Amino acid sequence: MKFDQPAQDNPIDRLKVVGHPHDRIDGPLKTTGAAHYAYEWHDVAPNAAYGYVVGSPVAKGHITSIDVLAAKNAPGVLAVVTAANAGPLGKGEKNTAKLLGGPEIEHYHQALAVVVAETFEQARAAAKLVEVHYNREHGAYDLAEQKSTAKAPESEPDKTTGDFERAFSAAEVKLDATYTTPDQSHMAMEPHASMAVWEGDKLTLWTSNQMIDWCRTDLAKTLKLPPENVRVRSPYIGGGFGGKLFLRSDAVLAALAARAVKRPVKVMLPRPFIPNNTTHRPATIQHVRIGTDRAGHITAIAHESWSGNLPEGQPETAVQQTQLLYAGANRFTGLRLAELDLPEGNAMRAPGEAPGLMVLEIAIDEMAEKAGLDPVEFRILNDTQVDPANPERPFSRRQLVECLRTGAEHFGWSRRNAKPAQVKDGRWLVGMGVAAGFRNNLVMKSGARVHLDAAGVVTVETDMTDIGTGSYTILAQTAAEMMGVPLENVVVRLGDSDFPVSAGSGGQWGANSSTAGVYAACVSLREAVAKKLGFDPAKATFADGKIQAGDRSAALTDATSEGTLTAEDAIEFGDLAEKFQQSTFAGHFVEVGVDIATGEVRVRRMLAVCAAGRILNPKTARSQVIGAMTMGLGGALMEELAVDTRLGYFVNHDMAGYEVPVHADIPEQEVIFLEDTDPVSSPMKAKGVGELGLCGVSAAIANAIYNATGVRVRDYPITLDKLLKALPELV
């Protein structure tokens, strides 16, 4: 099915099931332990051996030899697989780093071998006996040092509208400031894990991966197998945040190890391996210049970002929101990529906009102060309803002003003291902050297969994944709405490459695209039912387990007298994205307290007002947003992968050293969803909200800290030392 215009007489619009806050249908399975994750499929592989990864001890160099003799002779060891005996390997399209290193070393903890043994403990002990001999080479590990050598990547050219330099020079009010964001780790609850089983030349891999088809395609290329010989299964994932979008070393090494020992093998990356062995959000240095007239209208805006990656990597696209969020005739955005020998930088929740808004929304607050305007009013003053670089291209729906006005009223913004460091509560300085949220609405082709059986049960099959987001539930709601059956009569099966290819979980496109794929398949199933029972599909309605047209009705099960009915289809998106700019918006409001003596920051209240299309399930959507708000708090105050710029690795590579928010850090969180049904987006009229909830949160906290203390910090995270330099003046 091709979606290139708003659907008429859309069954989803009945909203009998869709749009309601249903509990997660997979909740009982997860809370009782019946939901199997990648490392837990004991029943399908009762004789599984265990693999333990050996990582590179240096960040850059050349392996001269790997001595595995002692490891091979250790108790219980079945094999040691290295690049030397793994056989020829290809390279998948989406891999930046080699997932099995040698002889060249690209980054610290790059996988160099996997030791396979009867038990996990035996494999771990033997892995310590593997001796890697190498020549260490000098590497580039400091983004600030490499900034001058960074270049604009061919894939991300500079974008210019008007004459920024002239307009900025002539501006009556100006801001010219540089900000930094650090490297960050996904730190999902479930580690990267895989289990591989070979049957002849066919491989089945149970893994923790957000994008089944990407994983299958890249794994087949890496192992030089036909794609049809690879089956990937990932029905439950314990968090991903973009760190499990791509094929990673656990999957490749599990497959190689299982082939070597001719039995199932499990491989799980230990927590200290994950920051350096897998991907991370790369650090940025961002330069923002804004000019306005005396009234506060933006006349010039420029945003440049420097980030680092491995030689074949891509930059963090931290300037993309600046191209669309605010008006201004004269504009410039540019990305610069420095080649670093740190682990691969890649997608992390809301890539681009998350670190970009951490910076832009501080700069906007600074500019509002310079112009003598309230931060909320300054943002509203510079709203735009069209793409600033292409005024002929309007936004399909844009309710940023409504998000800000609703949030300001609900949060009590009028009580904010505009002068910093004026409000005290005992030893606490109290302040409020605001930031705009923005995330583009991306859509992906997505397919599904649906069955109707003699019991009236509708079964949905798609390779879509559920990373804790509620995919099982919203897909069931979609099928129930379309086929007119109770939610209890829908079974959803996910995360299997034997099922039709879906959008997968990533980019905030998963919910909207995958439900639209189920919608398309259900349209075909409705037509099959109608044809079977002699109804006109265009005039028939489906409700209460029946099909009806005029005075005639029949039970859906009447269509299954000769067996189960099956239909399969996919949603494909036309050129609406070319005609309309599709985006999601939010207003984030935060109140903080800062201890005047210690600089300790406590977030007291958080509010997100979101305009993100039709909300398919308010309960699961709220869960996504409050989780994202929590992540934004972590990004503002504590999350940072500390780089050893001498040896080239992330020092705090476990959860003892890499701090994330805990329950005690999280205050009252409130979420408001605006009515934002968008017929241009998809047949579901939805968008996405899981990444929008993060975008802008850290800046709102930074702005609240400034309002509380008068101390402006431009380098994340905002830690005690950065505040204490100025706080003693306030005592």
XYZ file of C-alpha atoms in Angstrom:
731
model
C 0.000 0.000 0.000
C 1.315 3.414 -0.923
C 0.458 6.299 1.364
C 0.622 9.563 -0.536
C -2.503 11.366 0.608
C -4.658 11.498 3.737
C -6.900 8.435 3.930
C -10.662 8.888 3.720
C -13.067 6.891 5.928
C -10.133 5.584 7.938
C -11.232 2.797 10.358
C -8.525 3.918 12.802
C -10.449 7.143 13.354
C -13.132 5.255 15.291
C -10.697 5.240 18.225
C -12.449 2.413 20.025
C -9.122 0.742 20.836
C -6.408 2.984 19.404
C -5.745 6.085 21.472
C -6.663 4.437 24.766
C -4.211 3.829 27.665
C -4.113 0.043 27.553
C -1.680 -1.881 29.748
C 1.210 -3.564 27.955
C 0.098 -6.969 26.741
C 3.637 -8.276 27.230
C 3.762 -7.003 30.826
C 2.759 -10.275 32.522
C 5.377 -12.194 30.513
C 8.137 -9.824 31.566
C 7.164 -9.571 35.212
C 6.910 -13.349 35.579
C 10.125 -14.114 33.708
C 8.322 -15.879 30.871
C 9.658 -13.448 28.249
C 12.930 -14.850 26.953
C 15.758 -12.470 26.149
C 18.692 -13.313 23.870
C 20.822 -15.043 26.508
C 17.924 -17.017 27.983
C 16.739 -19.366 25.242
C 17.704 -22.483 27.183
C 14.883 -24.588 25.754
C 15.992 -24.218 22.121
C 19.675 -24.813 22.902
C 19.997 -26.936 26.048
C 23.591 -27.873 25.239
C 24.895 -24.350 24.669
C 28.549 -23.552 25.260
C 29.725 -20.145 26.419
C 31.928 -17.620 24.682
C 33.961 -14.898 26.369
C 35.417 -12.048 24.332
C 39.054 -10.989 24.466
C 39.386 -7.266 23.799
C 42.300 -5.255 22.540
C 44.539 -3.953 25.357
C 45.493 -0.876 23.293
C 43.582 1.688 21.282
C 45.722 1.680 18.161
C 48.423 -0.615 16.927
C 49.352 -3.776 15.083
C 49.078 -7.323 16.421
C 52.306 -9.265 16.027
C 50.927 -12.507 17.474
C 48.225 -13.959 19.693
C 49.283 -16.819 21.951
C 46.237 -18.995 22.650
C 47.970 -22.228 23.715
C 47.422 -21.790 27.452
C 43.792 -20.863 26.887
C 43.185 -23.875 24.655
C 44.575 -26.184 27.330
C 42.522 -24.671 30.134
C 39.726 -26.764 31.712
C 36.546 -26.979 29.673
C 37.803 -24.980 26.706
C 36.440 -26.101 23.344
C 37.984 -23.542 20.980
C 39.587 -20.132 20.666
C 38.499 -18.189 17.589
C 40.612 -15.321 16.236
C 40.815 -13.507 12.916
C 43.558 -15.957 11.943
C 41.299 -19.035 12.106
C 37.816 -17.550 11.664
C 37.927 -17.814 7.883
C 37.396 -14.971 5.405
C 34.934 -12.348 6.579
C 33.089 -9.715 4.634
C 31.926 -6.360 5.912
C 28.354 -5.262 6.315
C 27.254 -1.896 4.986
C 26.398 -0.405 8.364
C 29.553 -1.418 10.231
C 32.185 1.216 10.812
C 34.521 -0.831 12.991
C 35.789 -4.338 12.284
C 33.903 -6.584 14.669
C 36.793 -9.067 14.872
C 40.076 -7.193 14.866
C 43.460 -8.171 13.547
C 46.126 -7.610 12.569
C 45.281 -3.878 12.693
C 43.749 -2.555 15.907
C 41.193 0.222 15.454
C 40.134 0.973 19.038
C 40.437 -0.145 22.648
C 38.487 -3.302 23.551
C 37.993 -4.161 19.892
C 37.223 -7.883 19.882
C 40.349 -9.892 19.000
C 39.218 -13.398 20.034
C 36.456 -15.379 21.636
C 37.200 -18.266 24.000
C 34.548 -21.007 24.001
C 34.107 -23.336 26.964
C 31.583 -25.590 28.656
C 30.743 -22.979 31.281
C 30.812 -19.208 31.444
C 33.311 -19.274 34.294
C 35.683 -21.553 32.371
C 35.499 -19.308 29.303
C 36.157 -16.191 31.385
C 39.114 -17.745 33.184
C 40.652 -19.031 29.949
C 40.212 -15.663 28.237
C 42.621 -14.179 30.759
C 45.259 -16.647 29.538
C 45.209 -15.332 25.969
C 48.341 -13.258 25.372
C 48.127 -10.521 22.734
C 51.487 -9.264 21.474
C 51.362 -5.954 19.662
C 53.160 -2.831 18.582
C 51.405 0.197 20.000
C 50.987 3.159 17.660
C 50.290 6.801 18.350
C 46.616 7.699 18.009
C 44.382 10.749 17.971
C 42.119 10.753 21.021
C 41.417 14.406 21.868
C 38.640 16.134 19.916
C 39.822 19.598 20.966
C 43.341 18.870 19.679
C 42.020 17.511 16.374
C 39.474 20.310 15.859
C 41.741 22.243 13.498
C 42.139 19.213 11.196
C 38.414 18.413 11.028
C 36.739 18.593 7.639
C 33.216 18.903 6.305
C 32.098 15.392 5.267
C 30.893 14.936 1.692
C 27.684 13.381 2.966
C 26.825 16.456 5.095
C 27.639 19.651 3.168
C 27.258 23.107 4.686
C 23.834 24.712 4.287
C 23.479 28.439 3.652
C 20.444 30.658 3.240
C 20.807 34.383 2.617
C 23.986 36.151 3.745
C 24.715 35.201 7.341
C 28.003 37.065 7.746
C 26.561 40.361 6.531
C 23.412 40.016 8.605
C 25.302 39.001 11.747
C 27.697 41.918 11.366
C 24.759 44.327 11.090
C 22.709 42.780 13.928
C 21.849 45.098 16.820
C 22.065 42.310 19.429
C 24.549 39.440 19.115
C 25.622 36.192 20.728
C 28.848 34.388 19.817
C 29.506 31.402 22.072
C 31.075 27.941 22.107
C 29.673 24.947 23.989
C 30.678 21.307 24.466
C 28.892 18.021 25.004
C 30.738 14.858 26.110
C 30.861 11.300 24.835
C 27.945 9.333 26.278
C 27.094 5.636 26.606
C 23.711 3.968 25.984
C 23.957 1.862 29.163
C 20.894 -0.266 28.372
C 19.788 -2.605 31.143
C 20.322 -5.715 29.003
C 23.929 -6.121 27.796
C 24.665 -6.939 24.169
C 24.073 -10.685 23.927
C 23.605 -13.359 21.264
C 23.169 -17.110 20.921
C 23.964 -18.883 17.654
C 22.808 -22.274 16.389
C 23.908 -23.847 13.090
C 21.981 -26.507 11.192
C 24.213 -27.416 8.309
C 24.976 -24.175 6.487
C 22.000 -22.358 7.987
C 22.334 -20.102 10.995
C 19.762 -19.034 13.571
C 20.790 -16.192 15.838
C 18.932 -15.093 18.948
C 20.206 -11.610 19.659
C 19.417 -8.264 21.248
C 18.995 -6.055 18.193
C 16.587 -3.259 17.310
C 16.659 -3.699 13.513
C 16.164 -7.312 12.478
C 16.595 -6.882 8.730
C 19.691 -4.693 9.086
C 21.212 -7.279 11.419
C 20.375 -10.206 9.156
C 21.688 -8.456 6.030
C 24.956 -7.374 7.629
C 25.509 -10.732 9.336
C 25.002 -12.562 6.046
C 27.528 -10.267 4.342
C 30.010 -10.614 7.186
C 29.809 -14.418 7.138
C 29.535 -14.493 3.326
C 26.225 -16.362 3.434
C 23.072 -15.985 1.353
C 20.574 -13.931 3.410
C 18.058 -16.772 3.214
C 20.506 -18.931 5.202
C 20.374 -16.553 8.177
C 17.491 -16.266 10.595
C 17.590 -13.566 13.270
C 15.278 -13.594 16.277
C 14.896 -10.834 18.839
C 11.420 -10.927 20.375
C 12.350 -9.042 23.558
C 15.050 -6.435 24.081
C 16.033 -4.952 27.417
C 16.704 -1.457 26.123
C 18.709 -0.277 23.167
C 18.667 3.527 22.760
C 20.365 3.138 19.369
C 23.228 1.021 20.702
C 21.600 -2.095 19.251
C 20.671 -0.721 15.836
C 23.578 -2.441 14.152
C 25.327 -5.792 14.005
C 27.856 -5.954 16.826
C 30.699 -8.243 17.881
C 28.625 -10.452 20.195
C 26.515 -11.611 17.247
C 29.435 -12.232 14.888
C 31.518 -14.013 17.516
C 28.624 -16.197 18.650
C 28.110 -17.314 15.039
C 31.821 -17.966 14.450
C 32.195 -19.791 17.749
C 29.148 -21.993 17.159
C 30.468 -22.913 13.743
C 33.870 -23.749 15.215
C 32.601 -26.055 17.999
C 29.572 -27.388 16.089
C 27.113 -26.672 18.873
C 25.137 -23.683 20.143
C 27.188 -20.882 21.702
C 26.166 -17.901 23.813
C 28.146 -14.673 23.927
C 27.358 -11.734 26.185
C 29.532 -8.647 26.440
C 30.502 -7.902 30.043
C 29.362 -4.456 31.174
C 32.915 -2.977 31.153
C 33.252 -3.952 27.475
C 30.177 -2.129 26.248
C 31.312 1.545 26.145
C 34.538 0.752 24.303
C 33.555 -2.308 22.269
C 30.165 -1.102 21.021
C 29.021 2.354 19.929
C 28.501 5.586 21.834
C 27.238 9.134 21.336
C 30.291 11.152 20.238
C 31.388 14.350 21.947
C 30.850 17.692 20.221
C 32.251 21.190 20.180
C 29.537 23.554 18.984
C 29.787 27.191 17.927
C 26.569 29.221 17.844
C 26.142 32.781 16.593
C 22.800 34.576 16.677
C 21.912 38.136 15.761
C 18.612 39.959 16.294
C 17.134 43.379 15.883
C 16.238 45.445 18.947
C 12.777 43.878 19.085
C 14.282 40.376 19.310
C 13.588 39.086 15.790
C 16.353 36.720 14.669
C 18.057 38.156 11.596
C 21.065 35.822 11.511
C 21.707 32.371 12.962
C 24.679 30.036 12.526
C 25.455 26.712 14.146
C 28.627 24.693 13.558
C 29.513 21.401 15.223
C 32.764 19.446 15.456
C 32.719 15.763 16.387
C 35.053 12.806 16.005
C 34.817 9.260 14.738
C 36.809 6.422 13.234
C 38.078 7.116 9.697
C 34.982 5.663 7.999
C 32.559 7.151 10.502
C 30.044 9.964 10.302
C 29.750 13.135 12.375
C 27.134 13.790 15.034
C 24.479 15.745 13.117
C 24.026 18.290 15.892
C 22.939 21.223 13.709
C 19.894 19.764 11.959
C 17.286 21.187 14.350
C 18.756 24.676 13.861
C 17.825 24.485 10.199
C 14.114 24.316 11.072
C 13.317 25.391 14.608
C 13.369 29.193 14.411
C 12.751 31.859 11.778
C 15.528 34.004 10.324
C 16.331 34.961 6.765
C 20.109 34.536 6.992
C 21.353 31.134 8.105
C 24.403 28.891 8.131
C 24.906 25.358 9.474
C 27.911 23.119 9.104
C 29.365 19.865 10.413
C 33.049 19.044 10.828
C 34.429 15.528 11.277
C 37.717 14.839 13.033
C 39.259 11.389 12.622
C 39.762 9.889 16.077
C 40.974 6.485 17.181
C 38.328 6.175 19.869
C 35.564 3.550 19.659
C 32.907 4.065 17.031
C 30.546 7.012 17.473
C 27.064 6.266 16.219
C 23.355 6.707 16.878
C 22.144 7.251 20.434
C 18.580 8.241 21.300
C 17.664 11.301 19.198
C 21.029 11.460 17.405
C 21.720 14.983 16.243
C 18.885 16.787 17.962
C 19.690 15.606 21.484
C 23.214 17.105 21.681
C 22.267 19.885 19.271
C 19.418 21.115 21.455
C 21.592 20.779 24.563
C 23.488 23.688 23.022
C 21.028 25.613 20.859
C 18.477 25.980 23.638
C 21.059 27.451 26.021
C 22.087 29.885 23.279
C 18.450 30.858 22.718
C 18.083 31.609 26.439
C 21.267 33.666 26.405
C 19.999 35.558 23.383
C 16.626 36.223 25.014
C 18.405 37.753 28.005
C 20.547 39.949 25.754
C 17.414 41.115 23.924
C 15.629 41.796 27.206
C 12.854 39.281 26.512
C 11.285 36.449 28.474
C 12.732 33.132 27.197
C 9.281 31.741 26.380
C 8.220 34.896 24.548
C 11.506 35.075 22.635
C 10.930 31.581 21.283
C 7.336 32.380 20.359
C 8.394 35.624 18.668
C 10.727 33.663 16.383
C 8.361 30.827 15.529
C 7.924 29.850 11.885
C 5.211 27.840 10.174
C 7.355 27.084 7.110
C 10.793 25.687 6.418
C 12.955 28.829 6.832
C 15.162 27.800 3.911
C 12.173 26.978 1.699
C 9.116 29.129 2.518
C 7.037 27.237 -0.059
C 7.256 24.122 2.115
C 4.994 24.380 5.177
C 5.020 22.205 8.281
C 2.272 19.586 8.173
C 1.512 20.403 11.811
C 3.536 22.710 14.029
C 2.351 23.487 17.535
C 5.533 24.723 19.201
C 3.807 27.915 20.326
C 0.961 25.899 21.848
C 3.483 23.650 23.635
C 5.223 26.663 25.140
C 2.073 28.553 26.101
C 0.391 25.475 27.596
C 3.540 24.573 29.500
C 4.109 28.082 30.805
C 0.571 28.320 32.152
C 0.561 24.819 33.652
C 4.013 25.139 35.213
C 3.444 28.534 36.751
C 6.065 30.263 34.624
C 4.642 33.690 35.527
C 6.008 33.188 39.055
C 9.578 32.922 37.762
C 11.898 35.737 38.784
C 13.672 36.843 35.616
C 16.680 38.098 37.579
C 18.993 35.173 38.441
C 19.967 34.145 41.977
C 17.027 35.870 43.670
C 14.881 33.001 44.945
C 16.000 31.100 48.053
C 14.488 28.201 49.950
C 16.699 27.807 53.005
C 20.133 26.857 51.732
C 18.806 26.233 48.229
C 18.816 28.679 45.331
C 15.729 27.964 43.221
C 15.253 28.596 39.506
C 13.090 27.726 36.533
C 14.183 26.888 32.994
C 12.574 26.245 29.642
C 13.646 24.749 26.327
C 11.968 23.880 23.076
C 11.925 20.258 21.953
C 12.201 19.258 18.297
C 12.606 15.983 16.456
C 11.911 15.332 12.805
C 9.161 12.871 11.914
C 10.854 10.101 9.960
C 8.944 7.300 8.235
C 10.150 3.951 6.910
C 8.601 1.290 4.718
C 7.098 -1.325 7.021
C 5.401 -4.643 6.365
C 3.239 -7.094 8.288
C 1.292 -10.330 7.870
C -2.063 -10.909 9.576
C -4.115 -14.069 10.031
C -7.766 -14.591 10.978
C -8.526 -18.065 12.321
C -11.705 -19.998 13.017
C -11.769 -18.843 16.651
C -11.845 -15.208 15.570
C -8.272 -14.603 16.702
C -6.211 -12.148 14.677
C -2.474 -12.885 14.657
C 0.015 -10.208 13.624
C 3.485 -11.158 12.380
C 6.213 -8.617 11.640
C 9.932 -8.387 12.332
C 9.296 -5.196 14.332
C 11.005 -5.167 17.728
C 9.960 -4.082 21.211
C 12.801 -2.419 23.123
C 10.583 -1.631 26.083
C 8.547 0.871 24.076
C 5.188 -0.939 23.921
C 5.325 -2.210 20.325
C 3.389 -5.363 21.170
C 0.539 -3.326 22.598
C 0.139 -0.633 19.951
C 0.348 -3.172 17.132
C -2.358 -5.225 18.837
C -4.469 -2.092 19.258
C -4.094 -1.322 15.550
C -5.180 -4.803 14.475
C -8.075 -4.833 16.930
C -9.312 -1.460 15.654
C -9.013 -2.428 12.013
C -10.649 -5.844 12.311
C -13.289 -4.888 14.868
C -12.274 -7.479 17.469
C -11.456 -7.131 21.184
C -7.831 -6.531 22.088
C -7.845 -9.918 23.837
C -8.466 -11.558 20.437
C -5.184 -10.300 18.975
C -1.862 -12.145 19.171
C 1.302 -10.280 18.187
C 4.505 -12.036 17.160
C 7.601 -9.868 16.720
C 11.333 -9.899 16.191
C 11.804 -12.720 13.676
C 13.401 -12.351 10.252
C 11.003 -15.009 8.946
C 8.288 -12.351 9.281
C 7.748 -9.425 6.895
C 10.343 -6.660 7.127
C 9.239 -3.736 9.280
C 10.584 -0.284 10.022
C 12.295 -1.596 13.154
C 12.863 0.352 16.359
C 14.892 3.472 15.772
C 14.797 7.106 14.771
C 11.412 7.631 16.451
C 9.879 6.089 13.310
C 9.032 2.698 14.815
C 5.557 3.208 16.271
C 4.108 5.256 13.432
C 5.599 3.223 10.588
C 5.079 -0.263 12.029
C 1.447 0.365 12.999
C 0.890 1.771 9.514
C 2.315 -1.489 8.143
C -0.177 -3.458 10.231
C -2.897 -1.094 9.013
C -1.953 -1.919 5.392
C -2.004 -5.668 6.045
C -5.380 -5.371 7.795
C -6.819 -3.449 4.845
C -5.914 -6.463 2.701
C -7.375 -8.874 5.266
C -10.610 -6.847 5.430
C -10.858 -7.095 1.654
C -10.305 -10.855 1.808
C -13.017 -11.263 4.452
C -15.447 -9.063 2.530
C -14.817 -10.906 -0.720
C -15.277 -14.265 0.977
C -18.628 -13.229 2.418
C -19.902 -11.215 -0.542
C -19.581 -7.708 0.891
C -18.322 -4.559 -0.790
C -15.079 -3.781 1.055
C -15.485 -0.048 0.420
C -18.857 0.020 2.203
C -18.331 -2.598 4.913
C -17.642 -1.856 8.558
C -15.916 -4.173 11.012
C -17.024 -4.092 14.653
C -17.851 -6.472 17.498
C -16.417 -9.436 15.618
C -18.702 -8.860 12.645
C -18.673 -7.377 9.166
C -21.669 -5.259 8.275
C -22.962 -3.286 5.294
C -26.461 -1.828 5.278
C -28.887 -4.256 6.937
C -26.696 -7.297 6.362
C -24.043 -8.586 8.758
C -21.978 -11.740 9.295
C -19.499 -13.016 11.842
C -15.854 -12.693 10.822
C -15.396 -16.367 11.589
C -17.840 -17.198 8.774
C -15.014 -16.269 6.399
C -12.741 -18.964 7.878
C -14.948 -21.960 7.109
C -12.315 -23.268 4.715
C -9.368 -22.376 6.934
C -7.402 -19.438 8.235
C -7.379 -16.302 6.094
C -4.003 -14.610 5.662
C -3.035 -11.257 4.187
C 0.293 -9.492 3.871
C 1.132 -5.953 2.833
C 3.501 -3.077 3.566
C 3.116 0.648 3.872
C 5.213 2.687 1.474
C 5.371 6.442 1.793
C 5.005 8.707 -1.223
C 6.180 12.252 -1.727
C 4.390 13.933 1.181
C 7.746 14.486 2.905
C 8.773 16.589 -0.081
C 5.609 18.686 0.050
C 5.529 19.131 3.836
C 8.082 19.429 6.596
C 7.051 16.827 9.178
C 8.325 17.342 12.705
C 7.394 16.893 16.356
C 7.590 19.606 19.010
C 7.712 19.990 22.760
C 8.006 22.544 25.500
C 10.169 21.406 28.430
C 9.904 23.160 31.791
C 12.097 22.458 34.818
C 12.502 23.760 38.353
C 15.781 23.135 40.182
C 17.316 23.787 43.548
C 21.066 24.400 43.868
C 22.764 24.073 47.253
C 24.458 27.417 47.804
C 27.380 25.861 49.694
C 28.068 22.615 47.804
C 26.713 23.284 44.311
C 24.579 20.144 44.486
C 21.735 20.336 41.957
C 18.346 18.807 42.672
C 15.708 18.850 39.973
C 12.397 19.515 41.722
C 9.794 19.462 38.965
C 9.713 18.525 35.283
C 7.005 19.090 32.677
C 6.934 18.076 29.019
C 4.199 19.329 26.710
C 4.359 17.334 23.480
C 2.813 17.737 20.035
C 3.667 14.459 18.340
C 0.771 13.425 16.138
C -1.972 11.091 17.320
C -0.955 9.381 20.544
C -1.663 5.693 19.933
C -1.491 4.683 23.603
C -1.192 7.502 26.165
C 0.071 5.124 28.848
C 2.999 3.684 26.910
C 3.704 7.083 25.321
C 3.925 8.737 28.737
C 6.303 5.992 29.825
C 8.507 6.809 26.844
C 8.521 10.522 27.615
C 9.279 10.267 31.334
C 12.090 7.844 30.518
C 13.460 10.340 28.021
C 13.145 13.165 30.566
C 15.155 11.038 32.997
C 17.794 10.509 30.331
C 17.900 14.275 29.763
C 18.528 14.826 33.458
C 21.428 12.403 33.272
C 22.839 14.196 30.242
C 22.605 17.550 31.983
C 24.130 16.663 35.328
C 26.207 13.487 35.287
C 26.607 11.418 32.104
C 30.077 11.589 30.586
C 32.467 9.014 29.189
C 35.826 10.282 30.416
C 38.508 9.924 27.737
C 42.059 8.980 28.603
C 43.650 11.165 25.927
C 47.060 9.496 26.438
C 45.976 5.879 25.908
C 42.735 6.363 23.991
C 39.909 4.725 25.885
C 36.889 5.507 28.029
C 38.051 5.209 31.618
C 34.673 4.930 33.354
C 33.489 1.959 31.333
C 31.100 0.429 33.842
C 28.113 1.483 35.908
C 30.282 2.170 38.934
C 32.038 4.988 37.107
C 29.530 6.025 34.449
C 26.778 7.726 36.415
C 23.135 7.577 35.371
C 20.120 8.891 37.276
C 18.597 6.730 39.997
C 15.153 6.939 41.598
C 16.323 9.447 44.203
C 17.342 11.863 41.436
C 13.951 11.932 39.754
C 11.313 14.408 40.891
C 7.686 14.878 39.950
C 7.392 14.369 36.193
C 4.340 15.459 34.255
C 3.512 14.940 30.605
C 0.836 16.693 28.558
C -0.011 15.535 25.038
C -1.621 18.137 22.806
C -4.275 17.046 20.306
C -2.074 16.862 17.218
C -3.633 14.390 14.768
C -1.617 14.729 11.554
C -3.223 13.206 8.424
C -0.094 13.910 6.378
C 2.141 11.671 8.485
C 0.607 8.220 7.908
C -2.746 6.408 7.905
C -2.356 6.295 11.691
C -2.047 10.115 11.765
C 0.650 9.567 14.384
C 4.299 10.544 14.545
C 6.669 9.538 17.333
C 7.448 10.723 20.828
C 10.132 8.535 22.418
C 13.033 10.716 21.280
C 11.198 14.049 21.397
C 10.882 13.569 25.158
C 14.683 13.828 25.435
C 15.261 16.711 23.035
C 15.734 19.946 24.962
C 15.495 18.543 28.499
C 19.180 19.013 29.369
C 19.111 22.632 28.183
C 15.994 23.344 30.247
C 17.893 22.100 33.310
C 20.954 24.188 32.398
C 18.755 27.250 31.974
C 17.054 26.605 35.321
C 20.461 26.357 37.010
C 21.408 29.720 35.528
C 18.141 31.244 36.725
C 18.793 29.829 40.190
C 22.436 30.859 40.495
C 23.425 33.320 37.795
C 26.186 30.892 36.813
C 26.149 30.049 33.106
C 27.804 26.696 32.334
C 28.394 25.943 28.642
C 30.139 22.597 29.069
C 28.149 19.470 29.890
C 27.686 17.782 32.259
C 27.027 20.554 34.766
C 28.989 19.128 37.673
C 29.720 20.609 41.098
C 33.188 21.860 40.215
C 31.832 23.998 37.386
C 29.324 25.675 39.688
C 31.541 26.065 42.752
C 33.917 28.415 40.923
C 31.227 31.107 41.046
C 28.879 30.051 43.825
C 30.996 31.346 46.765
C 30.296 34.871 45.522
C 26.608 34.246 46.236
C 26.941 33.057 49.842
